[in-house]
Amino acid sequence: SQMPQFAPIATTYQVAIRGALWQALRTSSRRSPQLVLECYQYWWNESRRDPTWITHGEAMSLDPLQQSPILFDAEAVHLAGTAQWLALTKVTIDF
């Protein structure tokens, strides 16, 4: 097994999907986007319902008809499949 050549340790962007792309995802008949949207809907409902959730503030400020939540996991999920479209920087950490 080969060791990974890179690993995401931090991101400096807060990614959200808006506009025509978000609407295309919302109206897609494909099962994969619909499953993800069902998960987002559950998260949104529960985060709004319970003010003790760490994501309560984000959910209260979000209109899921207009945009996705912040996709903190999007970079890691994308990197699991490909590094295409991402700018990667080699960082050496010396302990």
mmCIF file with all atom_site columns, C-alpha atoms in Angstrom, residues 11 13-15 58 69-76:
data_model
loop_
_atom_site.group_PDB
_atom_site.id
_atom_site.type_symbol
_atom_site.label_atom_id
_atom_site.label_alt_id
_atom_site.label_comp_id
_atom_site.label_asym_id
_atom_site.label_entity_id
_atom_site.label_seq_id
_atom_site.pdbx_PDB_ins_code
_atom_site.Cartn_x
_atom_site.Cartn_y
_atom_site.Cartn_z
_atom_site.occupancy
_atom_site.B_iso_or_equiv
_atom_site.pdbx_formal_charge
_atom_site.auth_seq_id
_atom_site.auth_comp_id
_atom_site.auth_asym_id
_atom_site.auth_atom_id
_atom_site.pdbx_PDB_model_num
ATOM 1  C CA . THR A 1 11 ? -8.990  24.938 4.679  1.00 0.00 ? 11 THR A CA 1
ATOM 2  C CA . TYR A 1 13 ? -12.615 28.723 2.540  1.00 0.00 ? 13 TYR A CA 1
ATOM 3  C CA . GLN A 1 14 ? -16.179 28.409 3.692  1.00 0.00 ? 14 GLN A CA 1
ATOM 4  C CA . VAL A 1 15 ? -17.806 26.662 0.756  1.00 0.00 ? 15 VAL A CA 1
ATOM 5  C CA . GLU A 1 58 ? -25.686 28.766 11.214 1.00 0.00 ? 58 GLU A CA 1
ATOM 6  C CA . PRO A 1 69 ? -25.051 25.010 4.566  1.00 0.00 ? 69 PRO A CA 1
ATOM 7  C CA . ILE A 1 70 ? -21.316 25.599 4.845  1.00 0.00 ? 70 ILE A CA 1
ATOM 8  C CA . LEU A 1 71 ? -19.745 22.463 3.397  1.00 0.00 ? 71 LEU A CA 1
ATOM 9  C CA . PHE A 1 72 ? -16.843 21.920 5.776  1.00 0.00 ? 72 PHE A CA 1
ATOM 10 C CA . ASP A 1 73 ? -16.521 18.295 4.707  1.00 0.00 ? 73 ASP A CA 1
ATOM 11 C CA . ALA A 1 74 ? -16.618 18.982 0.955  1.00 0.00 ? 74 ALA A CA 1
ATOM 12 C CA . GLU A 1 75 ? -12.848 19.320 0.537  1.00 0.00 ? 75 GLU A CA 1
ATOM 13 C CA . ALA A 1 76 ? -12.073 16.086 2.363  1.00 0.00 ? 76 ALA A CA 1
#
